[in-house]
Coordinates of C-alpha atoms in Angstrom, one line a residue:
M687 CA -182.5 -72.1 10.4
S688 CA -184.8 -73.1 13.2
E689 CA -184.8 -76.7 14.3
Q690 CA -187.8 -78.9 14.1
V691 CA -190.1 -78.5 17.2
S692 CA -189.8 -81.8 19.1
T693 CA -190.7 -82.5 22.8
L694 CA -189.0 -83.3 26.1
T695 CA -190.9 -85.9 28.4
V696 CA -190.7 -85.0 32.0
T697 CA -191.8 -87.1 34.9
D698 CA -192.5 -85.4 38.3
N699 CA -191.3 -88.0 40.8
R700 CA -193.2 -85.8 43.6
T701 CA -196.6 -86.5 41.9
G702 CA -195.9 -89.4 39.3
K703 CA -197.3 -87.1 36.6
T704 CA -195.7 -87.0 33.2
Y705 CA -195.5 -83.8 31.0
E706 CA -194.7 -83.0 27.4
I707 CA -192.8 -80.0 27.1
P708 CA -191.9 -78.4 23.6
V709 CA -188.3 -78.1 22.5
T710 CA -187.5 -75.5 19.9
D711 CA -183.9 -74.5 18.7
G712 CA -182.6 -76.6 21.5
T713 CA -184.3 -74.8 24.1
V714 CA -187.5 -75.2 26.5
R715 CA -189.6 -72.3 27.4
A716 CA -189.2 -71.6 31.0
S717 CA -192.8 -70.6 31.2
A718 CA -193.7 -74.3 30.2
L719 CA -192.3 -75.4 33.5
R720 CA -195.2 -73.6 35.2
S721 CA -197.4 -76.3 34.4
I722 CA -195.5 -78.9 36.6
K723 CA -197.3 -78.5 40.0
T724 CA -197.8 -80.5 43.1
N725 CA -201.2 -79.3 43.6
D726 CA -203.6 -76.5 42.2
D727 CA -202.1 -73.8 44.8
D728 CA -198.6 -74.5 43.8
F729 CA -197.1 -71.6 41.8
G730 CA -195.4 -74.2 39.5
L731 CA -191.9 -75.2 38.7
M732 CA -189.2 -72.3 38.0
A733 CA -185.7 -72.6 36.6
Y734 CA -182.9 -71.4 39.0
D735 CA -180.0 -70.0 37.0
P736 CA -177.7 -67.6 38.8
A737 CA -175.9 -65.2 36.5
F738 CA -178.0 -66.7 33.4
T739 CA -175.2 -69.0 32.7
N740 CA -177.5 -71.4 30.8
T741 CA -180.6 -69.2 30.0
A742 CA -181.3 -67.7 26.6
S743 CA -183.0 -64.3 27.3
C744 CA -183.8 -63.4 23.8
R745 CA -183.6 -64.4 20.1
S746 CA -180.8 -62.4 18.4
A747 CA -179.5 -62.3 14.9
I748 CA -176.6 -59.9 15.7
T749 CA -173.6 -61.8 16.9
Y750 CA -172.7 -65.5 16.8
I751 CA -170.2 -67.1 19.0
D752 CA -169.1 -70.8 19.3
G753 CA -166.7 -70.8 22.3
D754 CA -165.5 -74.3 21.7
A755 CA -164.5 -73.7 18.2
G756 CA -163.1 -70.0 18.8
I757 CA -165.6 -68.4 16.3
L758 CA -167.0 -64.9 16.6
R759 CA -169.1 -63.6 13.8
Y760 CA -171.0 -60.1 13.4
R761 CA -174.2 -60.8 11.2
G762 CA -172.6 -63.9 9.9
Y763 CA -169.2 -62.2 9.0
P764 CA -166.1 -63.7 10.6
I765 CA -164.5 -61.1 13.0
Q766 CA -161.0 -61.8 11.3
E767 CA -162.2 -60.7 7.8
L768 CA -164.1 -57.6 9.2
A769 CA -161.0 -56.5 11.1
E770 CA -158.8 -57.0 8.0
K771 CA -161.2 -55.4 5.4
S772 CA -163.7 -53.2 7.1
S773 CA -163.6 -49.8 9.0
F774 CA -165.2 -49.6 12.4
L775 CA -168.1 -47.2 11.0
E776 CA -168.6 -49.9 8.3
V777 CA -169.0 -52.5 11.1
A778 CA -171.3 -50.4 13.1
Y779 CA -173.7 -50.0 10.2
L780 CA -173.5 -53.8 9.6
L781 CA -174.4 -54.5 13.3
L782 CA -177.3 -51.9 13.2
A783 CA -178.7 -52.4 9.7
G784 CA -178.0 -56.2 9.3
E785 CA -176.0 -55.7 6.0
L786 CA -172.9 -54.3 4.8
P787 CA -173.5 -50.8 3.3
S788 CA -173.2 -49.7 -0.3
T789 CA -170.6 -47.1 -1.1
D790 CA -173.3 -44.4 -1.1
E791 CA -174.8 -45.8 2.2
L792 CA -171.4 -45.8 3.9
S793 CA -170.7 -42.3 2.6
T794 CA -173.9 -41.0 4.1
W795 CA -173.5 -42.9 7.3
E796 CA -169.9 -41.6 7.7
D797 CA -171.1 -38.0 7.1
E798 CA -173.9 -38.2 9.6
I799 CA -171.6 -39.6 12.3
T800 CA -169.0 -36.9 11.6
H801 CA -171.5 -34.0 11.8
H802 CA -172.9 -35.1 15.1
T803 CA -169.7 -35.3 17.0
L804 CA -170.2 -31.8 18.6
V805 CA -171.9 -31.6 22.2
H806 CA -173.6 -28.8 23.6
E807 CA -171.5 -26.3 25.4
S808 CA -173.3 -26.9 28.6
I809 CA -171.8 -30.5 28.6
K810 CA -168.4 -28.9 29.2
K811 CA -169.7 -27.0 32.3
F812 CA -171.2 -30.5 33.4
I813 CA -167.7 -32.1 33.1
D814 CA -166.0 -29.2 34.8
G815 CA -168.2 -30.1 37.8
F816 CA -166.2 -33.3 38.5
H817 CA -163.2 -33.3 40.7
H818 CA -159.9 -33.4 38.8
D819 CA -159.2 -36.9 39.9
A820 CA -162.6 -38.3 39.0
H821 CA -162.6 -41.5 36.9
P822 CA -163.1 -41.0 33.2
M823 CA -165.5 -43.9 33.3
G824 CA -167.6 -42.3 36.0
M825 CA -167.6 -39.1 34.1
L826 CA -168.8 -41.0 30.9
V827 CA -171.6 -42.8 32.7
S828 CA -173.0 -39.4 33.8
T829 CA -172.5 -37.4 30.7
V830 CA -174.1 -40.0 28.5
G831 CA -177.0 -40.2 30.8
A832 CA -177.2 -36.4 30.8
L833 CA -177.6 -36.4 27.1
S834 CA -181.2 -37.6 27.5
T835 CA -182.0 -34.1 28.9
F836 CA -180.6 -32.3 25.9
Y837 CA -182.6 -34.5 23.5
P838 CA -186.0 -35.1 24.7
D839 CA -187.0 -36.4 21.3
A840 CA -185.1 -39.5 22.3
K841 CA -188.1 -40.7 24.4
T842 CA -190.1 -41.2 21.1
I843 CA -188.6 -44.7 20.8
D844 CA -191.4 -45.9 18.4
D845 CA -190.4 -43.5 15.6
P846 CA -187.8 -45.2 13.4
G847 CA -186.4 -42.0 12.1
L848 CA -186.0 -40.7 15.6
R849 CA -184.4 -43.8 16.8
R850 CA -181.8 -43.6 14.0
L851 CA -181.0 -40.0 15.1
Q852 CA -180.4 -41.1 18.6
I853 CA -178.3 -44.0 17.3
V854 CA -176.2 -41.6 15.3
R855 CA -175.8 -39.1 18.1
L856 CA -174.6 -41.7 20.5
I857 CA -172.1 -43.2 18.2
A858 CA -170.7 -39.7 17.4
K859 CA -170.9 -38.2 20.6
I860 CA -169.3 -40.9 22.9
T861 CA -165.7 -40.1 21.4
T862 CA -166.2 -36.4 22.2
L863 CA -167.4 -37.3 25.8
A864 CA -164.6 -39.8 26.2
A865 CA -161.8 -37.5 25.0
Y866 CA -163.4 -34.6 27.2
S867 CA -163.4 -36.7 30.3
Y868 CA -159.6 -37.4 29.8
R869 CA -158.7 -33.8 29.1
H870 CA -160.5 -32.8 32.2
S871 CA -158.7 -35.3 34.2
V872 CA -155.3 -33.9 33.2
G873 CA -156.4 -30.2 33.1
F874 CA -156.1 -29.8 29.5
P875 CA -158.5 -27.6 27.5
Y876 CA -161.2 -29.4 25.4
V877 CA -160.6 -29.8 21.6
Y878 CA -163.3 -29.5 19.2
P879 CA -163.9 -32.4 16.6
D880 CA -162.2 -32.1 13.3
N881 CA -164.6 -33.2 10.5
D882 CA -161.8 -33.8 8.2
L883 CA -160.5 -36.8 10.2
S884 CA -161.7 -40.3 10.3
Y885 CA -163.7 -41.6 13.4
A886 CA -160.6 -43.0 15.1
G887 CA -158.4 -40.3 13.9
N888 CA -160.8 -37.5 15.3
F889 CA -160.7 -39.3 18.7
L890 CA -157.0 -39.2 18.7
N891 CA -157.2 -35.6 17.6
M892 CA -159.5 -34.7 20.6
M893 CA -157.3 -36.7 23.0
W894 CA -153.8 -35.5 22.0
K895 CA -153.9 -32.1 20.2
A896 CA -151.9 -29.5 21.8
T897 CA -150.8 -26.3 20.2
E898 CA -150.5 -27.3 16.6
L899 CA -153.1 -25.8 14.1
K900 CA -153.9 -29.1 12.6
Y901 CA -153.5 -32.6 14.3
E902 CA -152.4 -35.2 12.0
P903 CA -152.8 -38.7 13.5
D904 CA -150.3 -41.4 12.6
P905 CA -151.9 -43.7 10.1
N906 CA -150.7 -46.8 11.8
L907 CA -152.0 -45.9 15.2
E908 CA -155.2 -44.7 13.7
H909 CA -155.8 -47.9 11.8
A910 CA -154.9 -49.9 14.9
L911 CA -157.4 -48.2 17.1
D912 CA -160.1 -48.6 14.4
V913 CA -159.4 -52.3 14.4
L914 CA -159.5 -52.5 18.2
F915 CA -163.0 -50.8 18.1
I916 CA -164.1 -53.4 15.7
L917 CA -163.0 -56.3 18.0
H918 CA -164.9 -54.8 20.9
A919 CA -168.1 -53.7 18.7
D920 CA -170.3 -56.6 20.0
H921 CA -170.1 -59.8 22.0
E922 CA -173.5 -61.4 22.3
Q923 CA -175.3 -61.2 25.6
N924 CA -172.6 -60.0 28.0
C925 CA -173.2 -58.1 31.2
S926 CA -173.3 -54.7 29.6
A927 CA -175.4 -55.8 26.6
N928 CA -177.9 -57.5 29.1
A929 CA -178.0 -54.2 31.1
M930 CA -178.7 -52.3 27.8
R931 CA -181.6 -54.6 27.0
A932 CA -182.9 -54.7 30.5
V933 CA -183.1 -51.0 30.8
G934 CA -184.3 -50.5 27.2
S935 CA -187.2 -53.0 28.0
S936 CA -188.8 -50.4 30.3
Q937 CA -188.8 -48.2 27.1
A938 CA -186.4 -45.7 28.5
D939 CA -184.6 -43.6 26.1
P940 CA -181.3 -45.1 24.5
F941 CA -179.0 -42.6 26.4
S942 CA -180.2 -43.7 29.8
A943 CA -180.0 -47.4 28.6
A944 CA -176.4 -46.7 27.4
A945 CA -175.5 -45.0 30.6
A946 CA -176.6 -48.2 32.2
A947 CA -174.5 -50.4 29.9
I948 CA -171.4 -48.2 30.5
A949 CA -172.0 -48.5 34.2
A950 CA -172.0 -52.3 33.9
L951 CA -168.8 -52.1 31.8
Y952 CA -167.2 -50.0 34.6
G953 CA -167.0 -53.0 36.7
P954 CA -163.6 -54.6 37.0
L955 CA -164.9 -58.0 36.0
H956 CA -166.2 -56.7 32.8
G957 CA -164.3 -53.6 31.4
G958 CA -161.2 -53.8 33.6
A959 CA -159.5 -57.0 32.7
N960 CA -156.8 -55.6 30.3
E961 CA -155.8 -53.5 33.3
Q962 CA -155.5 -56.5 35.4
V963 CA -153.2 -58.0 32.8
L964 CA -150.8 -55.0 33.0
R965 CA -150.8 -55.2 36.6
M966 CA -149.9 -59.0 36.4
L967 CA -147.1 -58.4 34.0
A968 CA -145.7 -55.6 36.1
E969 CA -145.8 -57.9 39.1
I970 CA -143.8 -60.5 37.2
G971 CA -141.3 -58.1 36.3
S972 CA -139.1 -60.2 34.0
V973 CA -139.1 -63.4 31.7
E974 CA -136.9 -65.1 34.4
N975 CA -139.7 -64.9 36.9
I976 CA -142.4 -66.4 34.8
P977 CA -141.8 -70.2 35.7
S978 CA -142.1 -69.2 39.5
F979 CA -145.3 -67.1 38.6
I980 CA -146.7 -70.1 36.7
A981 CA -146.1 -72.4 39.6
Q982 CA -148.1 -70.1 41.9
V983 CA -150.9 -70.0 39.5
K984 CA -151.1 -73.7 39.5
D985 CA -151.0 -73.8 43.4
G986 CA -153.9 -71.4 43.3
K987 CA -151.9 -68.5 44.9
K988 CA -151.9 -66.3 41.8
K989 CA -154.3 -65.7 38.9
L990 CA -153.3 -65.8 35.2
M991 CA -155.0 -62.6 34.0
G992 CA -156.0 -62.4 30.3
F993 CA -156.4 -66.1 29.9
G994 CA -159.7 -68.2 29.7
H995 CA -163.1 -66.7 29.1
R996 CA -166.6 -67.2 30.2
V997 CA -167.6 -68.3 26.6
Y998 CA -164.5 -69.2 24.8
K999 CA -163.0 -72.5 25.5
N1000 CA -160.5 -72.2 22.5
Y1001 CA -158.2 -69.3 21.4
D1002 CA -160.2 -66.2 21.3
P1003 CA -160.5 -65.2 17.6
R1004 CA -160.1 -61.6 18.6
A1005 CA -156.8 -62.3 20.3
R1006 CA -155.2 -63.6 17.0
V1007 CA -156.1 -60.2 15.2
I1008 CA -154.6 -58.4 18.4
R1009 CA -151.2 -59.8 17.8
Q1010 CA -151.2 -58.2 14.3
V1011 CA -152.3 -54.9 15.6
A1012 CA -149.7 -55.0 18.3
D1013 CA -147.0 -55.4 15.5
E1014 CA -148.3 -52.3 13.8
V1015 CA -148.4 -50.1 16.9
F1016 CA -144.9 -51.0 18.0
K1017 CA -143.5 -50.2 14.6
V1018 CA -144.4 -46.5 15.7
T1019 CA -144.2 -46.5 19.4
G1020 CA -141.1 -48.8 19.6
T1021 CA -141.1 -52.2 21.5
N1022 CA -142.6 -52.5 25.0
P1023 CA -140.7 -54.6 27.5
L1024 CA -144.1 -55.9 28.7
L1025 CA -144.8 -57.2 25.2
D1026 CA -141.8 -59.6 25.4
L1027 CA -142.9 -60.6 28.8
A1028 CA -146.6 -61.2 27.5
M1029 CA -145.2 -63.3 24.6
E1030 CA -143.1 -65.4 26.6
L1031 CA -145.7 -65.9 29.1
E1032 CA -148.3 -67.0 26.4
R1033 CA -145.7 -69.4 24.8
I1034 CA -145.0 -71.2 28.2
A1035 CA -148.7 -71.3 29.1
L1036 CA -149.8 -72.6 25.8
E1037 CA -147.3 -75.6 26.0
D1038 CA -148.2 -76.4 29.6
E1039 CA -150.6 -79.4 30.0
Y1040 CA -152.2 -77.8 33.0
F1041 CA -153.5 -74.9 30.9
I1042 CA -154.3 -76.9 27.9
A1043 CA -156.4 -79.3 29.9
R1044 CA -158.3 -76.4 31.4
K1045 CA -158.7 -74.7 27.9
L1046 CA -157.1 -71.4 29.1
Y1047 CA -156.1 -69.6 26.0
P1048 CA -155.4 -65.9 25.7
N1049 CA -158.4 -63.6 25.3
V1050 CA -158.8 -60.3 23.8
D1051 CA -157.7 -58.5 27.0
F1052 CA -154.3 -60.1 27.1
Y1053 CA -152.7 -57.7 24.6
T1054 CA -155.1 -54.8 24.4
G1055 CA -153.8 -53.2 27.6
I1056 CA -150.3 -53.4 26.4
I1057 CA -151.1 -51.7 23.1
Y1058 CA -153.3 -48.9 24.7
Q1059 CA -150.4 -48.2 27.0
A1060 CA -147.9 -48.0 24.2
M1061 CA -150.2 -45.7 22.6
G1062 CA -150.3 -43.3 25.4
F1063 CA -153.4 -44.0 27.0
P1064 CA -153.6 -44.2 30.9
V1065 CA -155.1 -47.3 32.4
E1066 CA -158.1 -45.3 33.6
M1067 CA -159.1 -44.8 29.8
F1068 CA -159.0 -48.6 29.0
P1069 CA -162.6 -49.2 29.8
V1070 CA -163.5 -46.0 28.0
L1071 CA -162.1 -47.2 24.9
F1072 CA -164.0 -50.3 25.3
A1073 CA -167.2 -48.4 25.6
I1074 CA -166.6 -46.4 22.5
G1075 CA -166.1 -49.6 20.5
R1076 CA -169.1 -51.3 22.1
M1077 CA -171.6 -48.5 21.6
P1078 CA -172.8 -49.7 18.1
G1079 CA -173.4 -53.4 19.6
W1080 CA -175.3 -52.0 22.4
L1081 CA -177.5 -49.9 20.3
A1082 CA -178.1 -53.0 18.0
Q1083 CA -179.0 -55.1 20.9
W1084 CA -181.2 -52.3 22.3
E1085 CA -183.1 -51.8 19.0
E1086 CA -183.5 -55.5 18.5
G1087 CA -185.0 -56.1 21.9
L1088 CA -187.2 -53.0 21.3
L1089 CA -188.7 -54.6 18.1
D1090 CA -189.0 -58.2 19.3
P1091 CA -192.7 -58.9 19.9
E1092 CA -191.9 -61.4 22.4
Q1093 CA -190.0 -59.1 24.7
K1094 CA -191.6 -57.5 27.7
I1095 CA -190.2 -55.4 30.6
A1096 CA -187.3 -57.5 32.1
R1097 CA -188.4 -58.8 35.5
P1098 CA -186.7 -62.0 36.7
R1099 CA -188.1 -64.3 39.2
Q1100 CA -186.4 -65.0 42.5
L1101 CA -186.3 -67.8 45.1
Y1102 CA -187.2 -66.3 48.3
V1103 CA -185.1 -67.7 51.2
G1104 CA -185.9 -65.3 53.9
Y1105 CA -188.2 -65.2 57.0
D1106 CA -191.7 -66.6 56.9
Q1107 CA -194.3 -64.2 58.4
R1108 CA -193.3 -63.1 61.9
P1109 CA -194.9 -60.8 64.4
Y1110 CA -193.8 -57.0 64.5
V1111 CA -191.8 -56.3 67.7
P1112 CA -192.2 -52.8 69.3
M1113 CA -189.1 -50.8 69.8
D1114 CA -189.4 -51.0 73.7
D1115 CA -189.2 -54.8 73.4
R1116 CA -186.2 -55.2 71.1
G1117 CA -183.7 -54.1 73.7
A1118 CA -180.6 -51.8 73.3
I1119 CA -177.8 -53.0 71.0
A1120 CA -174.7 -52.5 73.0
D1121 CA -171.9 -53.3 70.6
T1122 CA -171.2 -53.0 66.9
E1123 CA -170.7 -56.6 66.5
A1124 CA -174.4 -57.2 67.2
D1125 CA -175.5 -54.3 64.9
P1126 CA -174.6 -55.3 61.1
I1127 CA -174.9 -51.8 59.9
A1128 CA -172.5 -50.5 62.5
A1129 CA -170.2 -53.3 62.0
Q1130 CA -170.1 -52.6 58.2
A1131 CA -169.4 -48.9 59.1
A1132 CA -166.5 -49.8 61.5
Q1133 CA -164.9 -51.7 58.5
A1134 CA -165.2 -49.0 56.0
A1135 CA -162.1 -47.4 54.3
P1136 CA -160.0 -44.9 56.3
E1137 CA -161.6 -41.5 56.5
R1138 CA -160.8 -39.2 53.6
P1139 CA -160.5 -35.4 53.6
L1140 CA -163.5 -33.5 52.8
R1141 CA -163.5 -31.9 49.3

């Protein structure tokens, strides 16, 4: 429920003028600051907020996060309950439709997704064009974007029926594209989807099927992967969701917008955190080395990966669910020495006043990498798995932005800090640049990575 509208009284000490700025839902409109000027020619006051750390870019009814209390809810439902009682496709429906589906609605939805998992045969040729060591995430960015050329009706974004069709296509086909990217990287033949299997089970089929006539996924691993997809399904206005909304604001088709979101997730600060946790645990090596590693973290010499979060200042609610998923997975795969190391590291850190005072608690990435590794996924596939789970959230964010009458094409302002107007200098008057140190472009080239063989 919206708060009652009140006002904020602002006095501009430059001019002595006082302004009344409306306050709604705990926010002020940035455009209201434009009225605060020193003179008629003044552009007006702007808010400067690098990385949007304190700027609400939209109104959203999809995901609620209370970082201090450690709360995450999709459409009002606690993440713990959804992870325990729902399937991933049921949660996907919830995120997109706003309500949990009835039995008939869920059956229809699952049937739609199941029968849209096939991709055009030309997509295989497209993937075959990548080098064998191409990163699966790079292949996923490209192939998802390429789908827009296969479905020109996706550009008709003002048609609700066609929007739903593209949503179904993206949720269905991303598992196929993800599995094909992996199979290409290891030189295995592509596996067709199996309509008899669940969403997570079919993905495991396309990943791991070898010569057997019928792939039967382990039910524990199948369920664990489904839960992991739920935990990643949406997370408010994060970097990739912001990219999805920003590209979507230009009225680009959802395949192009999703490719941009995947590209944002490709960055190690967003989708690669669980890989960094594995590297950290491997570096620690054994339980005996944890105290010395903790000491180095306190001295600023090391980073404690998988702890702390931009939003959560409490225990990440997804991390609590992850612990249960880990138990389910390791019953099948056997114990992982990294798990014992991680649990001991968590125990020590949570009892240390240094980390308690800084509110550094385990986040969702702390255990997911260990689980994925135990299930047989290479580290290059970790962000790909993240993208599969996040696709419904991206699409919900995209459609919500599209239907919001307040939204326009994304176009942030800037604070220009460059030169004022200066006269053009003809080439003959500039002089020759004698060394690379004086030439910033040449200097950057000189510091580039060692030359690689041509392919």
